[in-house]
mmCIF file of C-alpha atoms in Angstrom:
data_model
loop_
_atom_site.group_PDB
_atom_site.id
_atom_site.type_symbol
_atom_site.label_atom_id
_atom_site.label_comp_id
_atom_site.label_asym_id
_atom_site.label_seq_id
_atom_site.Cartn_x
_atom_site.Cartn_y
_atom_site.Cartn_z
ATOM 1 C CA MET E 51 -0.020 0.093 -0.182
ATOM 2 C CA GLY E 52 1.164 3.409 -1.110
ATOM 3 C CA PHE E 53 2.046 6.144 1.566
ATOM 4 C CA PHE E 54 -0.838 8.480 0.975
ATOM 5 C CA VAL E 55 -3.071 5.501 0.523
ATOM 6 C CA PHE E 56 -1.959 4.606 4.259
ATOM 7 C CA LEU E 57 -2.761 8.061 5.171
ATOM 8 C CA ILE E 58 -6.328 8.170 4.065
ATOM 9 C CA PHE E 59 -6.609 4.614 5.344
ATOM 10 C CA GLY E 60 -5.152 5.859 9.090
ATOM 11 C CA LEU E 61 -7.693 9.073 8.897
ATOM 12 C CA ILE E 62 -10.616 6.899 8.222
ATOM 13 C CA ALA E 63 -9.526 4.263 10.871
ATOM 14 C CA GLY E 64 -9.263 7.298 13.364
ATOM 15 C CA ALA E 65 -12.797 8.805 12.526
ATOM 16 C CA LEU E 66 -14.282 5.530 12.863
ATOM 17 C CA ALA E 67 -12.500 4.684 16.165
ATOM 18 C CA LYS E 68 -13.894 8.274 17.309
ATOM 19 C CA LEU E 69 -17.385 7.468 16.413
ATOM 20 C CA ILE E 70 -17.044 3.992 18.319
ATOM 21 C CA LEU E 71 -15.281 5.695 21.392
ATOM 22 C CA PRO E 72 -17.295 9.242 21.633
ATOM 23 C CA GLY E 73 -15.980 11.561 24.383
ATOM 24 C CA LYS E 74 -13.589 14.086 25.625
ATOM 25 C CA GLN E 75 -10.166 12.756 24.611
ATOM 26 C CA GLY E 76 -8.547 16.225 23.978
ATOM 27 C CA GLY E 77 -7.130 17.855 20.792
ATOM 28 C CA GLY E 78 -10.091 17.939 18.190
ATOM 29 C CA TRP E 79 -10.737 16.069 15.383
ATOM 30 C CA LEU E 80 -7.187 17.023 13.862
ATOM 31 C CA VAL E 81 -5.422 15.339 16.518
ATOM 32 C CA THR E 82 -8.253 12.648 16.645
ATOM 33 C CA LEU E 83 -7.461 11.930 12.698
ATOM 34 C CA LEU E 84 -3.496 12.080 13.000
ATOM 35 C CA LEU E 85 -3.986 9.588 16.170
ATOM 36 C CA GLY E 86 -5.654 7.044 13.972
ATOM 37 C CA VAL E 87 -2.730 7.370 11.579
ATOM 38 C CA VAL E 88 -0.494 6.222 14.529
ATOM 39 C CA GLY E 89 -3.230 3.770 15.517
ATOM 40 C CA ALA E 90 -3.211 2.545 12.158
ATOM 41 C CA MET E 91 0.412 2.182 12.300
ATOM 42 C CA LEU E 92 -0.006 0.272 15.675
ATOM 43 C CA GLY E 93 -2.452 -2.024 14.135
ATOM 44 C CA GLY E 94 -0.496 -3.090 11.293
ATOM 45 C CA TRP E 95 2.640 -3.709 13.668
ATOM 46 C CA ILE E 96 0.441 -5.764 16.292
ATOM 47 C CA ALA E 97 -0.723 -7.831 13.307
ATOM 48 C CA GLY E 98 2.535 -8.434 11.906
ATOM 49 C CA LEU E 99 3.649 -9.661 15.045
ATOM 50 C CA LEU E 100 1.187 -12.292 14.910
ATOM 51 C CA GLY E 101 1.977 -13.220 11.350
ATOM 52 C CA GLN E 102 -0.723 -11.472 9.770
ATOM 53 C CA ASP E 103 -0.179 -9.348 6.248
ATOM 54 C CA VAL E 104 -3.245 -7.054 6.604
ATOM 55 C CA TYR E 105 -1.815 -4.113 4.750
ATOM 56 C CA ASN E 106 -1.784 -5.773 1.452
ATOM 57 C CA SER E 107 -4.945 -4.282 0.253
ATOM 58 C CA PHE E 108 -7.132 -1.433 1.130
ATOM 59 C CA TRP E 109 -10.029 -3.385 1.248
ATOM 60 C CA SER E 110 -8.602 -5.988 3.536
ATOM 61 C CA PRO E 111 -11.150 -6.547 6.206
ATOM 62 C CA LEU E 112 -8.285 -7.836 8.895
ATOM 63 C CA GLY E 113 -6.406 -4.837 7.834
ATOM 64 C CA TRP E 114 -9.317 -2.551 8.747
ATOM 65 C CA LEU E 115 -10.052 -4.363 12.144
ATOM 66 C CA PHE E 116 -6.326 -3.788 13.388
ATOM 67 C CA ALA E 117 -6.078 -0.568 11.943
ATOM 68 C CA ILE E 118 -9.352 0.734 13.983
ATOM 69 C CA GLY E 119 -8.368 -1.313 17.307
ATOM 70 C CA GLY E 120 -5.098 0.118 17.151
ATOM 71 C CA ALA E 121 -6.565 3.543 16.599
ATOM 72 C CA ILE E 122 -8.957 2.810 19.614
ATOM 73 C CA LEU E 123 -6.219 1.872 21.597
ATOM 74 C CA VAL E 124 -4.184 5.009 20.724
ATOM 75 C CA LEU E 125 -7.465 7.371 21.849
ATOM 76 C CA LEU E 126 -7.796 5.815 24.810
ATOM 77 C CA ILE E 127 -4.092 6.451 25.845
ATOM 78 C CA TRP E 128 -4.586 9.448 24.485
ATOM 79 C CA GLY E 129 -7.484 9.899 26.538
ATOM 80 C CA LEU E 130 -5.552 8.987 29.897
ATOM 81 C CA ILE E 131 -2.724 11.271 29.063
ATOM 82 C CA THR E 132 -4.819 14.671 28.458
ATOM 83 C CA LYS E 133 -7.440 13.805 31.141
ATOM 84 C CA ASN E 134 -6.315 15.955 33.676
ATOM 85 C CA ARG E 135 -4.981 18.755 31.404
ATOM 86 C CA GLY E 136 -6.676 21.940 31.799
ATOM 87 C CA LYS E 137 -7.834 21.796 35.115
ATOM 88 C CA THR E 138 -6.560 23.771 38.099
ATOM 89 C CA SER E 139 -5.731 22.482 41.450
ATOM 90 C CA ALA E 140 -7.352 25.051 44.413
#
């Protein structure tokens, strides 16, 4: 899969992960979509560790599952990191 196709893949996976995992993770849609790209990379790495070649095609269902799962994982971690930002202690 080419670089730009992978970026589009990650952006779509990030948007779908945000729909599955609504809430305040902080950063808005741009950060969410960028985290989706990171999540797609993480999902592909995990799939590779499991011996799966999931990114051989844009329409690979297993590739989409790993990409969305990775994006959800990254969004959860990002939400934990940014949870207490902006709060002041009195």
